[in-house]
Amino acid sequence: MRKIIAISCLILATTVVAEPPNNFSKAKKLAGKIFKENPKTLYCGCRYDSQKHIDLKSCHMQQALKIKRAHRLEWEHMMPAENFGRQFRCWREKICKDKKGRAYKGRKCCKKIDANFKRAEAELYNLWPAVGIINQKRSNYRYSPMQGTHDTYGCNFLADSKQRKAEPSDESKGLVARANLFMADKYNIRLSKSQRKLFEAWNKQFPPSKWERQWASQVAYNEGYDNPYITKHSG
């Protein structure tokens, strides 16, 4: 009996209890720690330092040197917040009220009253560092193959505000696809047939890199669950 108790105590002592971030602010801080090992941005592959200063020359984005937001590191939701947010009632309907009694909806409302939204917003598998100006260009456009020169300030990326479409570099397509497929499954987010088909194709065509697998392992340690689109990828 004593032996069983001793073994049980040992198991409890060595078990790591994951504490996933429950809001976006905490998620950004934790993601920042994870990326210290490989401080490189999504889409453009820019390096950045411990002060979050982006080295635009490292990714051939000197064209953006005079743009203030180009120097800003931002955390990109690979599935845009609006895409999963609109699945929540608080995003669609004015069910929140401010101090003056005025009703409002959207992200601000969801962050205030919906714990499930805050978890989706804080999902580490959906967060990746990005150059601010590229994050701005990306907006919440749907991913799509596009015609034209894929060159945004020197970054291999294309976004069209009229078509509301964006196409990342081949180096980012698989990562983006796996994030979106995971979010759809985890949080019951509806994807259009065309978007799911595209993500499944990109997932197959562009398998996880060594760093994506390392990153996913660290995210799993913190979240307490894995992303099967990465861990069970056959590529």
PDB file of C-alpha atoms in Angstrom:
ATOM      1  CA  MET A   1       0.000   0.000   0.000  1.00  0.00           C
ATOM      2  CA  ARG A   2       2.808   2.408   0.960  1.00  0.00           C
ATOM      3  CA  LYS A   3       4.540   1.616  -2.324  1.00  0.00           C
ATOM      4  CA  ILE A   4       1.390   2.483  -4.295  1.00  0.00           C
ATOM      5  CA  ILE A   5       0.977   5.755  -2.419  1.00  0.00           C
ATOM      6  CA  ALA A   6       4.642   6.633  -3.008  1.00  0.00           C
ATOM      7  CA  ILE A   7       4.306   5.971  -6.735  1.00  0.00           C
ATOM      8  CA  SER A   8       1.123   8.037  -6.898  1.00  0.00           C
ATOM      9  CA  CYS A   9       2.817  10.954  -5.160  1.00  0.00           C
ATOM     10  CA  LEU A  10       5.736  10.733  -7.568  1.00  0.00           C
ATOM     11  CA  ILE A  11       3.395  10.846 -10.559  1.00  0.00           C
ATOM     12  CA  LEU A  12       1.587  13.878  -9.169  1.00  0.00           C
ATOM     13  CA  ALA A  13       4.870  15.614  -8.443  1.00  0.00           C
ATOM     14  CA  THR A  14       6.192  15.124 -11.964  1.00  0.00           C
ATOM     15  CA  THR A  15       2.961  15.822 -13.839  1.00  0.00           C
ATOM     16  CA  VAL A  16       2.941  19.160 -15.655  1.00  0.00           C
ATOM     17  CA  VAL A  17      -0.477  20.784 -15.589  1.00  0.00           C
ATOM     18  CA  ALA A  18      -0.928  22.923 -18.672  1.00  0.00           C
ATOM     19  CA  GLU A  19      -2.374  26.383 -18.113  1.00  0.00           C
ATOM     20  CA  PRO A  20      -3.444  27.691 -21.496  1.00  0.00           C
ATOM     21  CA  PRO A  21      -3.648  31.491 -21.843  1.00  0.00           C
ATOM     22  CA  ASN A  22      -7.231  32.631 -21.304  1.00  0.00           C
ATOM     23  CA  ASN A  23      -6.960  35.986 -23.045  1.00  0.00           C
ATOM     24  CA  PHE A  24      -5.129  37.576 -25.953  1.00  0.00           C
ATOM     25  CA  SER A  25      -2.758  39.603 -23.780  1.00  0.00           C
ATOM     26  CA  LYS A  26      -1.449  36.518 -21.991  1.00  0.00           C
ATOM     27  CA  ALA A  27      -1.252  34.611 -25.263  1.00  0.00           C
ATOM     28  CA  LYS A  28       0.971  37.259 -26.858  1.00  0.00           C
ATOM     29  CA  LYS A  29       3.367  37.191 -23.917  1.00  0.00           C
ATOM     30  CA  LEU A  30       3.590  33.407 -23.991  1.00  0.00           C
ATOM     31  CA  ALA A  31       3.956  33.298 -27.772  1.00  0.00           C
ATOM     32  CA  GLY A  32       6.779  35.823 -27.485  1.00  0.00           C
ATOM     33  CA  LYS A  33       8.665  33.471 -25.179  1.00  0.00           C
ATOM     34  CA  ILE A  34       8.172  30.542 -27.542  1.00  0.00           C
ATOM     35  CA  PHE A  35       9.522  32.510 -30.506  1.00  0.00           C
ATOM     36  CA  LYS A  36      12.702  33.558 -28.707  1.00  0.00           C
ATOM     37  CA  GLU A  37      14.219  30.385 -30.135  1.00  0.00           C
ATOM     38  CA  ASN A  38      13.499  31.469 -33.701  1.00  0.00           C
ATOM     39  CA  PRO A  39      12.453  35.151 -33.911  1.00  0.00           C
ATOM     40  CA  LYS A  40      11.211  35.211 -37.468  1.00  0.00           C
ATOM     41  CA  THR A  41       7.973  36.586 -38.889  1.00  0.00           C
ATOM     42  CA  LEU A  42       5.181  34.929 -40.823  1.00  0.00           C
ATOM     43  CA  TYR A  43       4.802  35.628 -44.565  1.00  0.00           C
ATOM     44  CA  CYS A  44       8.075  37.569 -44.997  1.00  0.00           C
ATOM     45  CA  GLY A  45      10.576  35.739 -42.795  1.00  0.00           C
ATOM     46  CA  CYS A  46      11.954  38.913 -41.204  1.00  0.00           C
ATOM     47  CA  ARG A  47      14.234  38.604 -38.191  1.00  0.00           C
ATOM     48  CA  TYR A  48      13.572  40.678 -35.087  1.00  0.00           C
ATOM     49  CA  ASP A  49      15.456  41.304 -31.847  1.00  0.00           C
ATOM     50  CA  SER A  50      14.580  41.047 -28.143  1.00  0.00           C
ATOM     51  CA  GLN A  51      13.189  44.582 -28.277  1.00  0.00           C
ATOM     52  CA  LYS A  52      10.803  43.486 -31.048  1.00  0.00           C
ATOM     53  CA  HIS A  53      12.606  45.659 -33.582  1.00  0.00           C
ATOM     54  CA  ILE A  54      12.207  44.159 -37.043  1.00  0.00           C
ATOM     55  CA  ASP A  55      15.262  43.903 -39.263  1.00  0.00           C
ATOM     56  CA  LEU A  56      13.685  44.755 -42.620  1.00  0.00           C
ATOM     57  CA  LYS A  57      16.963  44.178 -44.444  1.00  0.00           C
ATOM     58  CA  SER A  58      16.967  40.545 -43.312  1.00  0.00           C
ATOM     59  CA  CYS A  59      13.889  39.923 -45.480  1.00  0.00           C
ATOM     60  CA  HIS A  60      14.646  42.359 -48.318  1.00  0.00           C
ATOM     61  CA  MET A  61      11.931  44.799 -47.214  1.00  0.00           C
ATOM     62  CA  GLN A  62      14.041  47.962 -47.389  1.00  0.00           C
ATOM     63  CA  GLN A  63      11.255  49.545 -49.451  1.00  0.00           C
ATOM     64  CA  ALA A  64       9.272  49.811 -46.219  1.00  0.00           C
ATOM     65  CA  LEU A  65      11.993  51.438 -44.104  1.00  0.00           C
ATOM     66  CA  LYS A  66      10.156  54.777 -43.975  1.00  0.00           C
ATOM     67  CA  ILE A  67       6.832  53.212 -42.955  1.00  0.00           C
ATOM     68  CA  LYS A  68       6.384  53.324 -39.190  1.00  0.00           C
ATOM     69  CA  ARG A  69       4.159  50.239 -38.969  1.00  0.00           C
ATOM     70  CA  ALA A  70       6.719  48.225 -40.927  1.00  0.00           C
ATOM     71  CA  HIS A  71       8.979  48.337 -37.873  1.00  0.00           C
ATOM     72  CA  ARG A  72       6.239  47.150 -35.528  1.00  0.00           C
ATOM     73  CA  LEU A  73       5.963  43.495 -34.540  1.00  0.00           C
ATOM     74  CA  GLU A  74       2.326  42.375 -34.382  1.00  0.00           C
ATOM     75  CA  TRP A  75       0.669  39.059 -33.605  1.00  0.00           C
ATOM     76  CA  GLU A  76      -1.209  37.706 -36.580  1.00  0.00           C
ATOM     77  CA  HIS A  77      -4.288  35.514 -36.216  1.00  0.00           C
ATOM     78  CA  MET A  78      -3.819  33.163 -39.170  1.00  0.00           C
ATOM     79  CA  MET A  79      -7.562  32.590 -39.022  1.00  0.00           C
ATOM     80  CA  PRO A  80      -8.622  36.236 -38.652  1.00  0.00           C
ATOM     81  CA  ALA A  81     -10.481  37.189 -35.483  1.00  0.00           C
ATOM     82  CA  GLU A  82     -13.497  38.221 -37.544  1.00  0.00           C
ATOM     83  CA  ASN A  83     -13.666  34.789 -39.162  1.00  0.00           C
ATOM     84  CA  PHE A  84     -14.111  32.986 -35.856  1.00  0.00           C
ATOM     85  CA  GLY A  85     -15.644  35.959 -34.030  1.00  0.00           C
ATOM     86  CA  ARG A  86     -18.726  36.175 -36.208  1.00  0.00           C
ATOM     87  CA  GLN A  87     -19.640  32.660 -35.079  1.00  0.00           C
ATOM     88  CA  PHE A  88     -20.363  34.154 -31.648  1.00  0.00           C
ATOM     89  CA  ARG A  89     -23.633  35.932 -30.790  1.00  0.00           C
ATOM     90  CA  CYS A  90     -21.738  38.730 -29.013  1.00  0.00           C
ATOM     91  CA  TRP A  91     -20.022  39.575 -32.317  1.00  0.00           C
ATOM     92  CA  ARG A  92     -23.271  39.747 -34.305  1.00  0.00           C
ATOM     93  CA  GLU A  93     -25.750  41.217 -31.835  1.00  0.00           C
ATOM     94  CA  LYS A  94     -25.648  44.259 -29.569  1.00  0.00           C
ATOM     95  CA  ILE A  95     -25.895  42.435 -26.267  1.00  0.00           C
ATOM     96  CA  CYS A  96     -23.284  44.473 -24.378  1.00  0.00           C
ATOM     97  CA  LYS A  97     -23.771  47.917 -22.866  1.00  0.00           C
ATOM     98  CA  ASP A  98     -21.270  50.617 -22.037  1.00  0.00           C
ATOM     99  CA  LYS A  99     -21.329  52.878 -18.970  1.00  0.00           C
ATOM    100  CA  LYS A 100     -23.856  55.154 -20.645  1.00  0.00           C
ATOM    101  CA  GLY A 101     -26.183  52.256 -21.420  1.00  0.00           C
ATOM    102  CA  ARG A 102     -25.446  52.207 -25.134  1.00  0.00           C
ATOM    103  CA  ALA A 103     -25.583  48.762 -26.704  1.00  0.00           C
ATOM    104  CA  TYR A 104     -22.677  47.442 -28.748  1.00  0.00           C
ATOM    105  CA  LYS A 105     -21.377  44.251 -30.316  1.00  0.00           C
ATOM    106  CA  GLY A 106     -18.250  42.897 -31.968  1.00  0.00           C
ATOM    107  CA  ARG A 107     -14.813  42.050 -30.651  1.00  0.00           C
ATOM    108  CA  LYS A 108     -15.009  44.420 -27.697  1.00  0.00           C
ATOM    109  CA  CYS A 109     -18.260  42.855 -26.533  1.00  0.00           C
ATOM    110  CA  CYS A 110     -17.001  39.284 -26.959  1.00  0.00           C
ATOM    111  CA  LYS A 111     -13.794  40.031 -25.054  1.00  0.00           C
ATOM    112  CA  LYS A 112     -15.931  41.344 -22.206  1.00  0.00           C
ATOM    113  CA  ILE A 113     -18.523  38.583 -21.812  1.00  0.00           C
ATOM    114  CA  ASP A 114     -17.612  35.395 -23.703  1.00  0.00           C
ATOM    115  CA  ALA A 115     -14.958  33.082 -22.254  1.00  0.00           C
ATOM    116  CA  ASN A 116     -15.064  30.811 -25.321  1.00  0.00           C
ATOM    117  CA  PHE A 117     -14.305  33.719 -27.622  1.00  0.00           C
ATOM    118  CA  LYS A 118     -11.399  34.789 -25.427  1.00  0.00           C
ATOM    119  CA  ARG A 119      -9.962  31.265 -25.607  1.00  0.00           C
ATOM    120  CA  ALA A 120     -10.266  31.227 -29.399  1.00  0.00           C
ATOM    121  CA  GLU A 121      -8.642  34.667 -29.594  1.00  0.00           C
ATOM    122  CA  ALA A 122      -5.820  33.424 -27.350  1.00  0.00           C
ATOM    123  CA  GLU A 123      -5.267  30.132 -29.215  1.00  0.00           C
ATOM    124  CA  LEU A 124      -1.508  29.755 -29.593  1.00  0.00           C
ATOM    125  CA  TYR A 125      -1.808  27.474 -32.620  1.00  0.00           C
ATOM    126  CA  ASN A 126      -3.314  30.436 -34.455  1.00  0.00           C
ATOM    127  CA  LEU A 127      -0.744  33.092 -33.490  1.00  0.00           C
ATOM    128  CA  TRP A 128       2.444  33.951 -35.331  1.00  0.00           C
ATOM    129  CA  PRO A 129       4.578  37.121 -35.322  1.00  0.00           C
ATOM    130  CA  ALA A 130       4.162  39.368 -38.352  1.00  0.00           C
ATOM    131  CA  VAL A 131       5.448  42.637 -39.758  1.00  0.00           C
ATOM    132  CA  GLY A 132       2.869  45.285 -38.859  1.00  0.00           C
ATOM    133  CA  ILE A 133       2.425  46.693 -42.352  1.00  0.00           C
ATOM    134  CA  ILE A 134       1.924  43.195 -43.785  1.00  0.00           C
ATOM    135  CA  ASN A 135      -0.585  42.386 -41.053  1.00  0.00           C
ATOM    136  CA  GLN A 136      -2.413  45.566 -42.068  1.00  0.00           C
ATOM    137  CA  LYS A 137      -2.388  44.597 -45.754  1.00  0.00           C
ATOM    138  CA  ARG A 138      -3.523  41.074 -44.867  1.00  0.00           C
ATOM    139  CA  SER A 139      -6.555  42.459 -43.003  1.00  0.00           C
ATOM    140  CA  ASN A 140      -9.227  39.736 -42.750  1.00  0.00           C
ATOM    141  CA  TYR A 141      -9.180  38.791 -46.440  1.00  0.00           C
ATOM    142  CA  ARG A 142      -9.820  35.240 -47.503  1.00  0.00           C
ATOM    143  CA  TYR A 143      -6.840  33.213 -48.668  1.00  0.00           C
ATOM    144  CA  SER A 144      -6.791  32.524 -52.374  1.00  0.00           C
ATOM    145  CA  PRO A 145      -4.403  31.843 -55.268  1.00  0.00           C
ATOM    146  CA  MET A 146      -3.944  35.166 -57.092  1.00  0.00           C
ATOM    147  CA  GLN A 147      -2.545  36.494 -60.335  1.00  0.00           C
ATOM    148  CA  GLY A 148      -0.056  39.323 -60.249  1.00  0.00           C
ATOM    149  CA  THR A 149       3.315  40.206 -58.813  1.00  0.00           C
ATOM    150  CA  HIS A 150       3.718  38.840 -55.319  1.00  0.00           C
ATOM    151  CA  ASP A 151       5.809  41.688 -54.012  1.00  0.00           C
ATOM    152  CA  THR A 152       4.650  43.846 -51.114  1.00  0.00           C
ATOM    153  CA  TYR A 153       7.528  46.128 -50.095  1.00  0.00           C
ATOM    154  CA  GLY A 154       9.860  43.294 -51.078  1.00  0.00           C
ATOM    155  CA  CYS A 155       7.928  40.572 -49.284  1.00  0.00           C
ATOM    156  CA  ASN A 156       6.643  37.604 -51.279  1.00  0.00           C
ATOM    157  CA  PHE A 157       3.033  38.366 -50.408  1.00  0.00           C
ATOM    158  CA  LEU A 158       0.015  39.725 -52.282  1.00  0.00           C
ATOM    159  CA  ALA A 159      -3.219  41.244 -50.982  1.00  0.00           C
ATOM    160  CA  ASP A 160      -5.991  42.873 -53.006  1.00  0.00           C
ATOM    161  CA  SER A 161      -8.396  45.164 -51.144  1.00  0.00           C
ATOM    162  CA  LYS A 162     -10.898  45.205 -54.020  1.00  0.00           C
ATOM    163  CA  GLN A 163     -11.134  41.437 -54.256  1.00  0.00           C
ATOM    164  CA  ARG A 164     -10.580  41.073 -50.505  1.00  0.00           C
ATOM    165  CA  LYS A 165      -8.156  38.230 -51.148  1.00  0.00           C
ATOM    166  CA  ALA A 166      -4.610  37.473 -50.004  1.00  0.00           C
ATOM    167  CA  GLU A 167      -1.986  34.931 -51.003  1.00  0.00           C
ATOM    168  CA  PRO A 168       1.049  34.273 -48.797  1.00  0.00           C
ATOM    169  CA  SER A 169       4.365  32.818 -49.872  1.00  0.00           C
ATOM    170  CA  ASP A 170       4.732  29.070 -50.394  1.00  0.00           C
ATOM    171  CA  GLU A 171       6.768  28.954 -47.169  1.00  0.00           C
ATOM    172  CA  SER A 172       3.696  30.113 -45.217  1.00  0.00           C
ATOM    173  CA  LYS A 173       0.853  28.330 -47.009  1.00  0.00           C
ATOM    174  CA  GLY A 174       1.068  25.019 -45.169  1.00  0.00           C
ATOM    175  CA  LEU A 175       1.343  26.698 -41.772  1.00  0.00           C
ATOM    176  CA  VAL A 176      -1.638  28.950 -42.518  1.00  0.00           C
ATOM    177  CA  ALA A 177      -3.683  26.008 -43.761  1.00  0.00           C
ATOM    178  CA  ARG A 178      -3.019  23.864 -40.688  1.00  0.00           C
ATOM    179  CA  ALA A 179      -3.898  26.755 -38.367  1.00  0.00           C
ATOM    180  CA  ASN A 180      -7.225  27.337 -40.110  1.00  0.00           C
ATOM    181  CA  LEU A 181      -8.153  23.656 -40.267  1.00  0.00           C
ATOM    182  CA  PHE A 182      -7.289  23.271 -36.584  1.00  0.00           C
ATOM    183  CA  MET A 183      -9.328  26.323 -35.557  1.00  0.00           C
ATOM    184  CA  ALA A 184     -12.313  25.100 -37.543  1.00  0.00           C
ATOM    185  CA  ASP A 185     -12.232  21.734 -35.767  1.00  0.00           C
ATOM    186  CA  LYS A 186     -11.372  22.995 -32.285  1.00  0.00           C
ATOM    187  CA  TYR A 187     -13.886  25.825 -32.105  1.00  0.00           C
ATOM    188  CA  ASN A 188     -16.560  24.578 -34.521  1.00  0.00           C
ATOM    189  CA  ILE A 189     -15.877  27.350 -37.023  1.00  0.00           C
ATOM    190  CA  ARG A 190     -17.584  26.973 -40.366  1.00  0.00           C
ATOM    191  CA  LEU A 191     -15.331  27.053 -43.412  1.00  0.00           C
ATOM    192  CA  SER A 192     -16.691  27.458 -46.920  1.00  0.00           C
ATOM    193  CA  LYS A 193     -16.201  24.458 -49.199  1.00  0.00           C
ATOM    194  CA  SER A 194     -13.725  26.404 -51.331  1.00  0.00           C
ATOM    195  CA  GLN A 195     -11.645  27.517 -48.333  1.00  0.00           C
ATOM    196  CA  ARG A 196     -11.525  24.036 -46.831  1.00  0.00           C
ATOM    197  CA  LYS A 197     -10.533  22.558 -50.186  1.00  0.00           C
ATOM    198  CA  LEU A 198      -7.761  25.146 -50.536  1.00  0.00           C
ATOM    199  CA  PHE A 199      -6.444  24.552 -47.008  1.00  0.00           C
ATOM    200  CA  GLU A 200      -6.458  20.801 -47.460  1.00  0.00           C
ATOM    201  CA  ALA A 201      -4.502  21.206 -50.697  1.00  0.00           C
ATOM    202  CA  TRP A 202      -1.953  23.550 -49.111  1.00  0.00           C
ATOM    203  CA  ASN A 203      -1.638  21.276 -46.088  1.00  0.00           C
ATOM    204  CA  LYS A 204      -0.749  18.364 -48.356  1.00  0.00           C
ATOM    205  CA  GLN A 205       1.478  20.318 -50.742  1.00  0.00           C
ATOM    206  CA  PHE A 206       3.482  22.177 -48.092  1.00  0.00           C
ATOM    207  CA  PRO A 207       4.325  19.874 -45.144  1.00  0.00           C
ATOM    208  CA  PRO A 208       5.444  21.181 -41.724  1.00  0.00           C
ATOM    209  CA  SER A 209       8.984  22.490 -41.505  1.00  0.00           C
ATOM    210  CA  LYS A 210      11.338  21.465 -38.733  1.00  0.00           C
ATOM    211  CA  TRP A 211      10.680  24.724 -36.910  1.00  0.00           C
ATOM    212  CA  GLU A 212       6.901  24.402 -37.267  1.00  0.00           C
ATOM    213  CA  ARG A 213       7.104  21.007 -35.572  1.00  0.00           C
ATOM    214  CA  GLN A 214       9.333  22.381 -32.795  1.00  0.00           C
ATOM    215  CA  TRP A 215       7.011  25.346 -32.318  1.00  0.00           C
ATOM    216  CA  ALA A 216       3.963  23.053 -32.210  1.00  0.00           C
ATOM    217  CA  SER A 217       5.645  20.908 -29.580  1.00  0.00           C
ATOM    218  CA  GLN A 218       6.148  23.939 -27.341  1.00  0.00           C
ATOM    219  CA  VAL A 219       2.585  25.109 -27.944  1.00  0.00           C
ATOM    220  CA  ALA A 220       1.298  21.650 -27.018  1.00  0.00           C
ATOM    221  CA  TYR A 221       3.258  21.816 -23.758  1.00  0.00           C
ATOM    222  CA  ASN A 222       1.479  25.051 -22.872  1.00  0.00           C
ATOM    223  CA  GLU A 223      -1.963  24.328 -24.286  1.00  0.00           C
ATOM    224  CA  GLY A 224      -2.201  20.724 -23.124  1.00  0.00           C
ATOM    225  CA  TYR A 225      -3.217  19.373 -26.552  1.00  0.00           C
ATOM    226  CA  ASP A 226      -1.661  19.038 -29.986  1.00  0.00           C
ATOM    227  CA  ASN A 227      -2.603  20.101 -33.482  1.00  0.00           C
ATOM    228  CA  PRO A 228      -3.077  16.800 -35.330  1.00  0.00           C
ATOM    229  CA  TYR A 229      -2.671  18.508 -38.685  1.00  0.00           C
ATOM    230  CA  ILE A 230       0.962  18.998 -37.642  1.00  0.00           C
ATOM    231  CA  THR A 231       1.761  16.035 -35.395  1.00  0.00           C
ATOM    232  CA  LYS A 232       0.053  13.465 -37.624  1.00  0.00           C
ATOM    233  CA  HIS A 233       1.112  14.950 -40.938  1.00  0.00           C
ATOM    234  CA  SER A 234       2.411  12.251 -43.259  1.00  0.00           C
ATOM    235  CA  GLY A 235       4.758  14.575 -45.111  1.00  0.00           C
TER     236      GLY A 235
END
